[in-house]
Every structure is written in C-alpha cells, then in structure tokens.
mmCIF file of C-alpha atoms in Angstrom:
data_model
loop_
_atom_site.group_PDB
_atom_site.id
_atom_site.type_symbol
_atom_site.label_atom_id
_atom_site.label_comp_id
_atom_site.label_asym_id
_atom_site.label_seq_id
_atom_site.Cartn_x
_atom_site.Cartn_y
_atom_site.Cartn_z
ATOM 1 C CA UNK A 1 0.816 8.066 -9.117
ATOM 2 C CA UNK A 2 -0.306 7.905 -5.512
ATOM 3 C CA UNK A 3 1.230 3.512 -5.462
ATOM 4 C CA UNK A 4 1.707 4.016 -1.577
ATOM 5 C CA UNK A 5 -1.891 4.312 0.475
ATOM 6 C CA UNK A 6 0.026 3.932 3.277
ATOM 7 C CA UNK A 7 2.210 8.026 3.342
ATOM 8 C CA UNK A 8 -0.121 10.321 4.124
ATOM 9 C CA UNK A 9 -2.708 8.650 5.998
ATOM 10 C CA UNK A 10 1.441 7.218 7.725
ATOM 11 C CA UNK A 11 2.702 10.353 8.394
ATOM 12 C CA UNK A 12 0.316 11.961 11.060
ATOM 13 C CA UNK A 13 -1.771 8.361 12.235
ATOM 14 C CA UNK A 14 2.228 7.092 11.531
ATOM 15 C CA UNK A 15 0.698 4.727 9.114
ATOM 16 C CA UNK A 16 1.992 6.247 5.026
ATOM 17 C CA UNK A 17 0.766 7.337 1.948
ATOM 18 C CA UNK A 18 1.059 8.595 -0.544
ATOM 19 C CA UNK A 19 4.117 7.614 -3.060
ATOM 20 C CA UNK A 20 6.579 5.077 -2.628
ATOM 21 C CA UNK A 21 7.228 6.564 0.539
ATOM 22 C CA UNK A 22 8.125 3.898 4.240
ATOM 23 C CA UNK A 23 6.004 1.810 5.967
ATOM 24 C CA UNK A 24 5.224 2.082 9.530
ATOM 25 C CA UNK A 25 2.676 -0.327 11.177
ATOM 26 C CA UNK A 26 0.583 1.558 13.731
ATOM 27 C CA UNK A 27 1.556 0.222 17.076
ATOM 28 C CA UNK A 28 -0.764 2.425 19.833
ATOM 29 C CA UNK A 29 1.568 2.906 23.714
ATOM 30 C CA UNK A 30 -2.656 2.760 24.586
ATOM 31 C CA UNK A 31 -3.628 0.384 23.316
ATOM 32 C CA UNK A 32 -7.348 0.488 21.645
ATOM 33 C CA UNK A 33 -10.678 -0.626 22.657
ATOM 34 C CA UNK A 34 -11.113 -3.763 20.673
ATOM 35 C CA UNK A 35 -14.626 -3.790 18.632
ATOM 36 C CA UNK A 36 -17.453 -6.424 19.285
ATOM 37 C CA UNK A 37 -18.378 -8.669 16.406
ATOM 38 C CA UNK A 38 -21.741 -9.123 17.021
ATOM 39 C CA UNK A 39 -22.368 -11.154 14.477
ATOM 40 C CA UNK A 40 -20.948 -15.157 14.002
ATOM 41 C CA UNK A 41 -19.926 -17.966 11.559
ATOM 42 C CA UNK A 42 -21.159 -14.995 8.702
ATOM 43 C CA UNK A 43 -18.570 -16.223 5.448
ATOM 44 C CA UNK A 44 -19.400 -12.805 2.789
ATOM 45 C CA UNK A 45 -17.820 -12.531 -0.725
ATOM 46 C CA UNK A 46 -17.528 -9.069 -1.239
ATOM 47 C CA UNK A 47 -16.781 -6.844 -4.567
ATOM 48 C CA UNK A 48 -13.464 -6.105 -4.925
ATOM 49 C CA UNK A 49 -11.356 -2.994 -5.762
ATOM 50 C CA UNK A 50 -7.581 -3.475 -6.734
ATOM 51 C CA UNK A 51 -7.209 0.235 -6.349
ATOM 52 C CA UNK A 52 -3.684 0.961 -7.924
ATOM 53 C CA UNK A 53 -2.616 -1.795 -6.069
ATOM 54 C CA UNK A 54 -4.210 -1.901 -3.040
ATOM 55 C CA UNK A 55 -6.978 -3.967 -1.583
ATOM 56 C CA UNK A 56 -10.590 -1.661 -1.609
ATOM 57 C CA UNK A 57 -14.120 -3.502 -0.658
ATOM 58 C CA UNK A 58 -17.404 -1.118 0.813
ATOM 59 C CA UNK A 59 -18.579 -0.556 4.794
ATOM 60 C CA UNK A 60 -21.436 0.311 5.872
ATOM 61 C CA UNK A 61 -22.059 2.884 8.173
ATOM 62 C CA UNK A 62 -25.370 5.006 8.966
ATOM 63 C CA UNK A 63 -26.690 2.721 6.263
ATOM 64 C CA UNK A 64 -24.587 3.987 3.648
ATOM 65 C CA UNK A 65 -21.935 2.728 1.813
ATOM 66 C CA UNK A 66 -17.714 4.003 1.516
ATOM 67 C CA UNK A 67 -14.411 2.632 0.438
ATOM 68 C CA UNK A 68 -12.249 0.985 2.203
ATOM 69 C CA UNK A 69 -8.405 0.110 2.537
ATOM 70 C CA UNK A 70 -7.934 -3.306 4.173
ATOM 71 C CA UNK A 71 -4.450 -2.313 5.403
ATOM 72 C CA UNK A 72 -2.849 -5.311 6.847
ATOM 73 C CA UNK A 73 -0.061 -2.541 7.467
ATOM 74 C CA UNK A 74 -1.751 -0.493 10.268
ATOM 75 C CA UNK A 75 -2.743 -1.572 13.820
ATOM 76 C CA UNK A 76 -5.995 0.202 13.358
ATOM 77 C CA UNK A 77 -8.407 1.278 11.959
ATOM 78 C CA UNK A 78 -8.941 5.820 10.112
ATOM 79 C CA UNK A 79 -11.557 7.312 9.141
ATOM 80 C CA UNK A 80 -10.781 9.898 6.021
ATOM 81 C CA UNK A 81 -14.651 11.152 5.043
ATOM 82 C CA UNK A 82 -16.308 13.895 7.411
ATOM 83 C CA UNK A 83 -19.284 13.041 6.792
ATOM 84 C CA UNK A 84 -17.807 9.667 9.608
ATOM 85 C CA UNK A 85 -15.506 11.607 11.643
ATOM 86 C CA UNK A 86 -18.732 13.751 12.507
ATOM 87 C CA UNK A 87 -20.324 10.997 14.354
ATOM 88 C CA UNK A 88 -17.691 10.144 16.319
ATOM 89 C CA UNK A 89 -18.329 9.039 20.491
ATOM 90 C CA UNK A 90 -15.631 9.127 22.830
ATOM 91 C CA UNK A 91 -12.712 12.028 21.190
ATOM 92 C CA UNK A 92 -10.387 11.458 22.792
ATOM 93 C CA UNK A 93 -6.333 11.385 21.742
ATOM 94 C CA UNK A 94 -3.486 8.163 22.610
ATOM 95 C CA UNK A 95 0.136 8.555 21.088
ATOM 96 C CA UNK A 96 1.297 5.883 18.487
ATOM 97 C CA UNK A 97 4.342 4.279 17.403
ATOM 98 C CA UNK A 98 5.771 3.634 14.089
ATOM 99 C CA UNK A 99 7.616 0.359 13.307
ATOM 100 C CA UNK A 100 10.873 3.085 12.842
ATOM 101 C CA UNK A 101 10.356 4.185 16.702
ATOM 102 C CA UNK A 102 8.922 7.879 16.037
ATOM 103 C CA UNK A 103 5.599 8.428 17.554
ATOM 104 C CA UNK A 104 2.544 10.079 16.931
ATOM 105 C CA UNK A 105 -0.083 12.177 18.969
ATOM 106 C CA UNK A 106 -3.892 11.183 17.307
ATOM 107 C CA UNK A 107 -7.192 12.181 17.353
ATOM 108 C CA UNK A 108 -9.797 9.004 17.895
ATOM 109 C CA UNK A 109 -13.433 8.045 18.742
ATOM 110 C CA UNK A 110 -15.761 5.851 18.492
ATOM 111 C CA UNK A 111 -18.143 4.385 15.611
ATOM 112 C CA UNK A 112 -20.722 2.555 17.032
ATOM 113 C CA UNK A 113 -21.466 0.272 14.136
ATOM 114 C CA UNK A 114 -19.827 -0.548 11.580
ATOM 115 C CA UNK A 115 -20.429 -3.968 8.476
ATOM 116 C CA UNK A 116 -18.925 -5.389 6.660
ATOM 117 C CA UNK A 117 -20.841 -7.081 4.441
ATOM 118 C CA UNK A 118 -22.623 -9.307 6.707
ATOM 119 C CA UNK A 119 -19.943 -9.020 9.646
ATOM 120 C CA UNK A 120 -21.113 -6.687 12.193
ATOM 121 C CA UNK A 121 -19.021 -4.854 14.796
ATOM 122 C CA UNK A 122 -20.047 -2.563 17.668
ATOM 123 C CA UNK A 123 -17.997 -0.231 19.167
ATOM 124 C CA UNK A 124 -15.015 0.723 16.423
ATOM 125 C CA UNK A 125 -12.127 2.833 16.726
ATOM 126 C CA UNK A 126 -10.943 5.313 14.409
ATOM 127 C CA UNK A 127 -8.448 7.388 14.173
ATOM 128 C CA UNK A 128 -10.267 11.172 12.671
ATOM 129 C CA UNK A 129 -8.063 12.374 10.189
ATOM 130 C CA UNK A 130 -8.771 14.802 7.039
ATOM 131 C CA UNK A 131 -6.770 13.663 3.572
ATOM 132 C CA UNK A 132 -8.937 15.442 1.006
ATOM 133 C CA UNK A 133 -5.573 13.469 -0.855
ATOM 134 C CA UNK A 134 -6.775 10.363 -0.478
ATOM 135 C CA UNK A 135 -10.106 10.609 -0.316
ATOM 136 C CA UNK A 136 -9.347 11.643 -4.501
ATOM 137 C CA UNK A 137 -8.570 8.542 -5.075
ATOM 138 C CA UNK A 138 -11.493 6.852 -4.287
ATOM 139 C CA UNK A 139 -10.705 5.378 -0.437
ATOM 140 C CA UNK A 140 -13.072 6.684 2.465
ATOM 141 C CA UNK A 141 -11.091 5.147 5.465
ATOM 142 C CA UNK A 142 -8.951 2.274 6.350
ATOM 143 C CA UNK A 143 -9.296 -1.851 7.910
ATOM 144 C CA UNK A 144 -6.579 -2.087 10.441
ATOM 145 C CA UNK A 145 -5.738 -5.376 12.477
ATOM 146 C CA UNK A 146 -8.057 -4.052 14.998
ATOM 147 C CA UNK A 147 -11.165 -5.709 13.012
ATOM 148 C CA UNK A 148 -9.765 -8.009 10.814
ATOM 149 C CA UNK A 149 -7.701 -10.437 14.565
ATOM 150 C CA UNK A 150 -10.397 -12.443 14.224
ATOM 151 C CA UNK A 151 -10.863 -13.068 11.244
ATOM 152 C CA UNK A 152 -9.733 -14.750 7.992
ATOM 153 C CA UNK A 153 -9.900 -12.476 4.975
ATOM 154 C CA UNK A 154 -9.441 -13.926 0.890
ATOM 155 C CA UNK A 155 -8.200 -11.706 -2.473
ATOM 156 C CA UNK A 156 -8.787 -12.532 -5.452
ATOM 157 C CA UNK A 157 -8.639 -9.685 -7.654
ATOM 158 C CA UNK A 158 -8.589 -11.038 -11.413
ATOM 159 C CA UNK A 159 -12.519 -12.663 -10.112
ATOM 160 C CA UNK A 160 -12.337 -8.711 -8.556
ATOM 161 C CA UNK A 161 -13.878 -10.686 -4.475
ATOM 162 C CA UNK A 162 -13.384 -10.721 -1.669
ATOM 163 C CA UNK A 163 -13.974 -13.407 0.507
ATOM 164 C CA UNK A 164 -14.312 -11.916 4.856
ATOM 165 C CA UNK A 165 -15.348 -14.999 7.143
ATOM 166 C CA UNK A 166 -15.065 -14.929 10.996
ATOM 167 C CA UNK A 167 -14.915 -19.019 11.262
ATOM 168 C CA UNK A 168 -13.627 -21.563 8.698
ATOM 169 C CA UNK A 169 -15.428 -21.739 6.039
ATOM 170 C CA UNK A 170 -12.723 -20.190 4.016
ATOM 171 C CA UNK A 171 -10.012 -21.771 5.139
ATOM 172 C CA UNK A 172 -11.332 -25.657 4.787
ATOM 173 C CA UNK A 173 -11.497 -24.381 0.497
ATOM 174 C CA UNK A 174 -7.686 -24.141 0.714
ATOM 175 C CA UNK A 175 -5.195 -26.327 -0.293
ATOM 176 C CA UNK A 176 -3.352 -27.589 2.799
ATOM 177 C CA UNK A 177 0.147 -27.982 1.306
ATOM 178 C CA UNK A 178 -0.116 -24.394 0.467
ATOM 179 C CA UNK A 179 -0.272 -23.530 4.264
ATOM 180 C CA UNK A 180 2.616 -21.897 5.473
ATOM 181 C CA UNK A 181 2.505 -20.205 9.290
ATOM 182 C CA UNK A 182 3.610 -16.264 10.184
ATOM 183 C CA UNK A 183 4.134 -13.705 12.915
ATOM 184 C CA UNK A 184 2.127 -11.500 13.455
ATOM 185 C CA UNK A 185 4.170 -7.931 15.097
ATOM 186 C CA UNK A 186 3.185 -5.186 18.570
ATOM 187 C CA UNK A 187 0.793 -3.633 15.433
ATOM 188 C CA UNK A 188 -0.977 -6.234 13.881
ATOM 189 C CA UNK A 189 0.787 -7.151 10.864
ATOM 190 C CA UNK A 190 2.168 -10.386 9.367
ATOM 191 C CA UNK A 191 5.633 -11.197 9.065
ATOM 192 C CA UNK A 192 6.189 -13.578 6.036
ATOM 193 C CA UNK A 193 9.443 -15.234 5.562
ATOM 194 C CA UNK A 194 10.904 -14.546 1.665
ATOM 195 C CA UNK A 195 14.113 -14.697 -0.207
ATOM 196 C CA UNK A 196 14.754 -11.999 -2.082
ATOM 197 C CA UNK A 197 18.270 -14.128 -3.548
ATOM 198 C CA UNK A 198 20.024 -17.644 -3.107
ATOM 199 C CA UNK A 199 20.997 -18.339 0.159
ATOM 200 C CA UNK A 200 19.201 -15.209 1.692
ATOM 201 C CA UNK A 201 16.130 -15.189 3.883
ATOM 202 C CA UNK A 202 14.496 -12.593 5.562
ATOM 203 C CA UNK A 203 11.689 -11.439 7.114
ATOM 204 C CA UNK A 204 8.868 -8.992 5.756
ATOM 205 C CA UNK A 205 5.540 -7.341 6.967
ATOM 206 C CA UNK A 206 2.547 -7.905 4.822
ATOM 207 C CA UNK A 207 1.731 -4.212 4.009
ATOM 208 C CA UNK A 208 -0.814 -4.044 1.676
ATOM 209 C CA UNK A 209 -1.460 -0.725 2.446
ATOM 210 C CA UNK A 210 1.587 -0.072 -0.384
ATOM 211 C CA UNK A 211 1.134 -0.580 -3.462
ATOM 212 C CA UNK A 212 4.636 -1.767 -4.168
ATOM 213 C CA UNK A 213 6.176 -5.622 -4.226
ATOM 214 C CA UNK A 214 9.013 -5.638 -2.424
ATOM 215 C CA UNK A 215 10.481 -1.690 0.196
ATOM 216 C CA UNK A 216 13.236 -3.187 0.704
ATOM 217 C CA UNK A 217 15.343 -1.659 4.849
ATOM 218 C CA UNK A 218 17.946 -0.015 4.938
ATOM 219 C CA UNK A 219 18.875 -1.749 8.093
ATOM 220 C CA UNK A 220 18.887 -5.154 6.571
ATOM 221 C CA UNK A 221 20.986 -3.801 3.210
ATOM 222 C CA UNK A 222 23.335 -2.388 5.126
ATOM 223 C CA UNK A 223 23.511 -5.959 7.502
ATOM 224 C CA UNK A 224 23.597 -7.745 4.351
ATOM 225 C CA UNK A 225 25.549 -5.393 1.604
ATOM 226 C CA UNK A 226 28.263 -7.808 0.931
ATOM 227 C CA UNK A 227 25.876 -10.700 -0.570
ATOM 228 C CA UNK A 228 23.740 -7.211 -2.498
ATOM 229 C CA UNK A 229 26.478 -6.293 -3.487
ATOM 230 C CA UNK A 230 27.245 -9.102 -5.387
ATOM 231 C CA UNK A 231 24.018 -10.205 -7.227
ATOM 232 C CA UNK A 232 21.080 -7.286 -7.063
ATOM 233 C CA UNK A 233 21.913 -4.588 -9.840
ATOM 234 C CA UNK A 234 21.114 -0.749 -9.409
ATOM 235 C CA UNK A 235 18.642 0.312 -11.722
ATOM 236 C CA UNK A 236 17.655 3.344 -10.485
ATOM 237 C CA UNK A 237 21.695 5.246 -10.051
ATOM 238 C CA UNK A 238 19.791 7.016 -6.634
ATOM 239 C CA UNK A 239 16.661 8.153 -7.298
ATOM 240 C CA UNK A 240 14.631 11.872 -5.507
ATOM 241 C CA UNK A 241 11.370 11.443 -3.555
ATOM 242 C CA UNK A 242 9.824 14.891 -2.156
ATOM 243 C CA UNK A 243 8.119 13.689 0.455
ATOM 244 C CA UNK A 244 5.498 16.203 1.519
ATOM 245 C CA UNK A 245 3.469 15.216 4.020
ATOM 246 C CA UNK A 246 1.287 17.830 6.451
ATOM 247 C CA UNK A 247 4.782 19.442 7.887
ATOM 248 C CA UNK A 248 6.778 16.381 6.466
ATOM 249 C CA UNK A 249 8.460 18.062 3.113
ATOM 250 C CA UNK A 250 11.896 16.774 2.488
ATOM 251 C CA UNK A 251 14.190 15.593 -0.348
ATOM 252 C CA UNK A 252 15.848 12.501 -0.379
ATOM 253 C CA UNK A 253 17.613 10.040 -2.057
ATOM 254 C CA UNK A 254 16.672 6.328 -3.322
ATOM 255 C CA UNK A 255 17.564 3.844 -4.127
ATOM 256 C CA UNK A 256 16.390 0.940 -6.458
ATOM 257 C CA UNK A 257 17.378 -2.883 -7.004
ATOM 258 C CA UNK A 258 16.290 -5.468 -9.422
ATOM 259 C CA UNK A 259 16.513 -8.649 -7.930
ATOM 260 C CA UNK A 260 16.383 -11.740 -10.922
ATOM 261 C CA UNK A 261 14.224 -14.824 -8.438
ATOM 262 C CA UNK A 262 12.963 -13.592 -5.703
ATOM 263 C CA UNK A 263 11.050 -16.199 -4.391
ATOM 264 C CA UNK A 264 8.105 -16.089 -1.740
ATOM 265 C CA UNK A 265 5.844 -18.935 -0.379
ATOM 266 C CA UNK A 266 5.599 -21.788 -3.611
ATOM 267 C CA UNK A 267 6.954 -19.370 -6.287
ATOM 268 C CA UNK A 268 9.165 -18.107 -7.631
ATOM 269 C CA UNK A 269 9.042 -14.496 -9.261
ATOM 270 C CA UNK A 270 11.714 -12.748 -12.111
ATOM 271 C CA UNK A 271 12.636 -9.619 -12.299
ATOM 272 C CA UNK A 272 11.469 -8.417 -9.414
ATOM 273 C CA UNK A 273 12.235 -4.640 -8.690
ATOM 274 C CA UNK A 274 12.832 -3.079 -4.811
ATOM 275 C CA UNK A 275 13.264 0.365 -3.212
ATOM 276 C CA UNK A 276 15.619 0.830 -0.185
ATOM 277 C CA UNK A 277 13.283 2.424 2.526
ATOM 278 C CA UNK A 278 14.933 4.331 5.179
ATOM 279 C CA UNK A 279 13.435 1.880 7.928
ATOM 280 C CA UNK A 280 14.354 -0.381 9.921
ATOM 281 C CA UNK A 281 11.974 -3.454 8.240
ATOM 282 C CA UNK A 282 11.260 -5.056 4.724
ATOM 283 C CA UNK A 283 7.714 -5.056 3.329
ATOM 284 C CA UNK A 284 6.183 -7.271 0.389
ATOM 285 C CA UNK A 285 3.262 -4.930 -0.124
ATOM 286 C CA UNK A 286 -0.217 -4.499 -1.587
ATOM 287 C CA UNK A 287 0.880 -5.112 -6.021
ATOM 288 C CA UNK A 288 1.996 -9.125 -4.818
ATOM 289 C CA UNK A 289 -2.250 -9.529 -4.607
ATOM 290 C CA UNK A 290 -1.502 -8.921 -8.545
ATOM 291 C CA UNK A 291 0.467 -11.935 -8.159
ATOM 292 C CA UNK A 292 -2.288 -15.780 -6.690
ATOM 293 C CA UNK A 293 -4.518 -15.529 -4.922
ATOM 294 C CA UNK A 294 -3.893 -14.713 -1.045
ATOM 295 C CA UNK A 295 -5.813 -16.339 2.239
ATOM 296 C CA UNK A 296 -4.273 -14.797 5.863
ATOM 297 C CA UNK A 297 -5.555 -16.364 8.395
ATOM 298 C CA UNK A 298 -5.969 -14.411 11.426
ATOM 299 C CA UNK A 299 -6.846 -16.809 13.887
ATOM 300 C CA UNK A 300 -4.138 -19.477 13.065
ATOM 301 C CA UNK A 301 -1.760 -16.618 11.794
ATOM 302 C CA UNK A 302 -2.213 -18.809 8.501
ATOM 303 C CA UNK A 303 -1.778 -18.059 5.530
ATOM 304 C CA UNK A 304 -2.473 -19.822 2.085
ATOM 305 C CA UNK A 305 -1.333 -18.371 -0.876
ATOM 306 C CA UNK A 306 -2.520 -19.724 -5.100
ATOM 307 C CA UNK A 307 -0.112 -18.207 -7.872
ATOM 308 C CA UNK A 308 -1.896 -17.230 -10.898
ATOM 309 C CA UNK A 309 -0.441 -20.068 -13.841
ATOM 310 C CA UNK A 310 0.369 -16.836 -16.361
ATOM 311 C CA UNK A 311 3.735 -14.759 -13.399
ATOM 312 C CA UNK A 312 5.788 -13.620 -15.261
ATOM 313 C CA UNK A 313 7.408 -11.409 -12.821
ATOM 314 C CA UNK A 314 7.036 -8.565 -10.359
ATOM 315 C CA UNK A 315 4.212 -5.141 -11.269
ATOM 316 C CA UNK A 316 7.979 -2.642 -12.500
ATOM 317 C CA UNK A 317 8.141 0.948 -10.069
ATOM 318 C CA UNK A 318 6.784 3.686 -12.525
ATOM 319 C CA UNK A 319 9.186 6.150 -14.039
ATOM 320 C CA UNK A 320 7.209 9.356 -11.681
ATOM 321 C CA UNK A 321 5.213 9.520 -9.027
ATOM 322 C CA UNK A 322 2.887 12.807 -8.495
ATOM 323 C CA UNK A 323 1.981 14.255 -5.002
ATOM 324 C CA UNK A 324 -0.215 16.763 -4.570
ATOM 325 C CA UNK A 325 1.314 20.080 -2.825
ATOM 326 C CA UNK A 326 0.109 23.837 -2.940
ATOM 327 C CA UNK A 327 1.091 23.986 -6.372
ATOM 328 C CA UNK A 328 -1.468 22.136 -7.188
ATOM 329 C CA UNK A 329 0.202 18.979 -8.032
ATOM 330 C CA UNK A 330 3.581 18.084 -8.751
ATOM 331 C CA UNK A 331 6.841 15.595 -9.151
ATOM 332 C CA UNK A 332 7.074 13.473 -6.156
ATOM 333 C CA UNK A 333 9.689 10.400 -7.169
ATOM 334 C CA UNK A 334 11.649 10.282 -11.349
ATOM 335 C CA UNK A 335 14.274 8.015 -11.518
ATOM 336 C CA UNK A 336 17.612 8.003 -12.683
ATOM 337 C CA UNK A 337 17.769 6.028 -15.427
ATOM 338 C CA UNK A 338 14.107 6.601 -16.679
ATOM 339 C CA UNK A 339 12.837 7.769 -19.912
ATOM 340 C CA UNK A 340 11.088 10.692 -17.594
ATOM 341 C CA UNK A 341 14.296 11.746 -16.603
ATOM 342 C CA UNK A 342 15.758 11.513 -19.963
ATOM 343 C CA UNK A 343 13.202 13.361 -20.854
ATOM 344 C CA UNK A 344 14.062 16.397 -17.800
ATOM 345 C CA UNK A 345 10.992 15.444 -15.429
ATOM 346 C CA UNK A 346 11.940 16.493 -12.325
ATOM 347 C CA UNK A 347 11.288 16.570 -8.365
ATOM 348 C CA UNK A 348 9.022 19.207 -7.331
ATOM 349 C CA UNK A 349 8.359 19.862 -10.929
ATOM 350 C CA UNK A 350 4.336 21.398 -11.057
ATOM 351 C CA UNK A 351 2.660 19.267 -12.948
ATOM 352 C CA UNK A 352 0.085 20.360 -15.474
ATOM 353 C CA UNK A 353 -1.433 18.206 -18.096
ATOM 354 C CA UNK A 354 -1.632 14.123 -17.751
ATOM 355 C CA UNK A 355 -2.505 11.160 -19.876
ATOM 356 C CA UNK A 356 -3.213 14.061 -21.966
ATOM 357 C CA UNK A 357 -5.792 16.172 -20.731
ATOM 358 C CA UNK A 358 -5.446 19.036 -18.664
ATOM 359 C CA UNK A 359 -4.507 19.454 -14.749
ATOM 360 C CA UNK A 360 -7.875 21.658 -13.705
ATOM 361 C CA UNK A 361 -9.036 19.863 -10.772
ATOM 362 C CA UNK A 362 -5.773 18.025 -8.872
ATOM 363 C CA UNK A 363 -8.817 15.483 -6.238
ATOM 364 C CA UNK A 364 -9.783 14.816 -10.462
ATOM 365 C CA UNK A 365 -6.786 13.973 -11.488
ATOM 366 C CA UNK A 366 -6.021 12.185 -8.396
ATOM 367 C CA UNK A 367 -8.237 9.862 -9.188
ATOM 368 C CA UNK A 368 -8.282 9.298 -13.112
ATOM 369 C CA UNK A 369 -4.071 8.513 -12.226
ATOM 370 C CA UNK A 370 -5.217 6.051 -9.161
ATOM 371 C CA UNK A 371 -7.719 4.056 -10.943
ATOM 372 C CA UNK A 372 -5.500 3.480 -14.395
ATOM 373 C CA UNK A 373 -1.798 4.687 -13.261
ATOM 374 C CA UNK A 374 0.393 7.567 -15.253
ATOM 375 C CA UNK A 375 1.330 7.352 -19.608
ATOM 376 C CA UNK A 376 1.600 10.360 -20.530
ATOM 377 C CA UNK A 377 3.329 13.875 -18.016
ATOM 378 C CA UNK A 378 3.664 17.865 -19.011
ATOM 379 C CA UNK A 379 4.759 19.431 -15.851
ATOM 380 C CA UNK A 380 7.030 23.290 -15.813
ATOM 381 C CA UNK A 381 9.857 24.356 -14.314
ATOM 382 C CA UNK A 382 9.819 27.989 -10.870
ATOM 383 C CA UNK A 383 11.296 29.074 -14.954
ATOM 384 C CA UNK A 384 8.487 28.258 -17.194
ATOM 385 C CA UNK A 385 10.260 25.209 -18.981
ATOM 386 C CA UNK A 386 8.330 22.953 -20.556
ATOM 387 C CA UNK A 387 9.048 18.368 -20.237
ATOM 388 C CA UNK A 388 6.883 16.274 -22.057
ATOM 389 C CA UNK A 389 7.159 12.451 -21.651
ATOM 390 C CA UNK A 390 5.265 9.432 -22.301
ATOM 391 C CA UNK A 391 5.723 5.266 -21.901
ATOM 392 C CA UNK A 392 5.838 4.391 -25.026
ATOM 393 C CA UNK A 393 5.173 0.640 -24.084
ATOM 394 C CA UNK A 394 2.020 1.845 -22.824
ATOM 395 C CA UNK A 395 1.594 4.824 -25.895
ATOM 396 C CA UNK A 396 1.851 1.637 -28.602
ATOM 397 C CA UNK A 397 -0.796 -0.562 -26.510
ATOM 398 C CA UNK A 398 -2.993 2.696 -26.113
ATOM 399 C CA UNK A 399 -2.953 2.633 -29.747
ATOM 400 C CA UNK A 400 -3.796 -0.273 -31.129
ATOM 401 C CA UNK A 401 -6.243 -0.520 -28.388
#
C-alpha cells in the first residue's frame, strides 16, 4: 500500500513519498517568494478525504477542482498535474535542501491564483513534478508551508472535514487546556514533543505527508540505544525495503519496533509501531489524525489535540507495500516475521493480483488500494514461481459483511 506520499515527491523535490520511507522536509536554499493572500477574515469548512492516512482537500485552479494533500512536512507547494504545470509562468530552477542534508535542483513556476474554499492566494510558487503514480492515488498536488504559514487548520477525519481559517475563529473554539506550543524548522515543519517510552522525551517533526504514525531516526535510536534496547521489542527482524524513485534504486534493511506506551500531548497510545529510518530526525505522520482532532495554529505556533473517545492503539503497518516499477507493480517493503513473508512474498516480486483482482491497469490498482488497503496479494518471482497471501483477519471481517 502506498502509505507514504512523502517518498516519491521528495526524491526529486526531496519531499519523499510512497511506502513508508524516509521523510525529508524541504528547505529552499533560495527561498521561494511568499504567496499573496487577497482574502481576509475567512473561515471555511472543507470536505476532507483521509486517503491512506493522508489528509486531502479540494483546491480551485482556473475554475477547476484538484485534490491536494495538506503536507505539514513540505516547505513548498507542488503540482503533479500536467494541466496545472502547463499554466505556470516565470519558470526557474532552485536548489532545495532536505532535513537529511541532501540537496536537489527542482523546477518551479508561478501560479497566478489558488483558492482553498474562499481563501484566495495570488502568485503561488509551485514545484512542477510529473509523478503519474501519485496522481493514480487521487492526489494532484501538495499544499506546503508557504501557504499554511498564515493559517489555522483543523483536521477531523471522523467527520470528514477540514476547517481552514486566517484569523482566530478556529482557535477560539478550542479547549485552552489542550494548547501546546510547537517550534518550526527552517523548512516550515512543526516540531512537537513526544515520549515514546518512560523517561525519554523527544522532539519530532509533524509530517502529514507520511501515512505512518511514528518514524524513528537512526540518529535518535543510536543516541539512546541502551534505553531503546531494554524496552523496545523488535517485531520485524529486519525488513527489506526496495525504494525505486526515478534514478534512486536500492535495497536496504529496515527494522520495525513496537512501543507499549507512547505518549503524545495529553494521550497515551498502546502498542505503537515505529519504523527505523535513515534520517537525522524522527517524525509523527498522518496516521496520528486517526486518533483525534488536530488543530495547527501556524501564526501563534500552538496546536490543540483532542483525542477521540474510543482510542486503543495507533494504526499498524501492513505486512507488505506495493510500488510502481518497470514490471508494472512490485512488492516494495515486506516485513519479516509477517504472514506475507511466511507465504513467500519478497521484495521486488512482480504483483499480478491485488484483493482478488488481476492487475491490468497499474494506475487503477494503485487508486483502489489507496482507498481500501490490501488484504490479498499474488506475486511471481523471476523464475515464474507464484506466491499468494491473504490478511486472514481482514478476510474474516469482509466475509461477515
């Protein structure tokens, strides 16, 4: 399942997207001009699509509606739609630096007008990308910090709404006892404090461009290895990940940890899973929104988190993820000690069927699983051997329905 809209985007824009890989916030070495907001004192309630743990809303460009991800981990806005990119003006290139220190040259251009509900912005600079696999998931672009910086945004995935305000309307309605301050990185990412385990506090970035709940950096893990080693169970035994992103193609070992009691804000979350990532920073991802309503007040740098009444544990990572390749689709990450691994599913095997349907159009398959997830998979290896896996728990639930 393509849970990470921060991997493919960020490989050229250093906005990483696709399966749970490494988030890397974008910080422009040459800062892009700030958009001009032409509307004032506006509060709008918008339809929110929670696409694979990623918050997506509709924006208006030239009178047409497009689905944009609200990505708190991106400093800039981005477009993946050719018809949007074709109307950009003042095209230029800029060097961007990720949180991990890597740099990339991207193409950017100016959009005359962008509307988010009744909020209207002029002269919005976008990174122009051509990632068909992202559009297959129903996402045409990204709203980043350049637009979010003067707004308050409230996410409520249970009601399916996102409230966007440029004044104090949203904040005034919040419970003041829930107010917690946050910092902002150079790339515009909010930085929050969490306690993944007793007596261990940690600063983490909030990256709603990642569909996971908690991503633990190698740097943080190594610095506190003696503490993590005593209390954290390794539930993966080293999963393999294949990251095929433009010219970036490699396999690497990954680890997945389980935390019995993860504390964030005013809540405790049981049985949290975290992926160990090769990054300098750790992150909370978009799966956090499944646990409660979140309001980000960018202007005053405060957030409000109201947990839902029925919280038990954070969403779990799937046994296997799917990525596009020159084979069509292939297995991207396969966790060891998982049922999929036991059934013979391995990284880079070609995917021929998902959820009982033969893959004929990879784009359509990617869109379907972005809405529903994966509960059955059939792959073949290079020798033509066939492997099948089903998520037995989900299959039982589906049969009862």
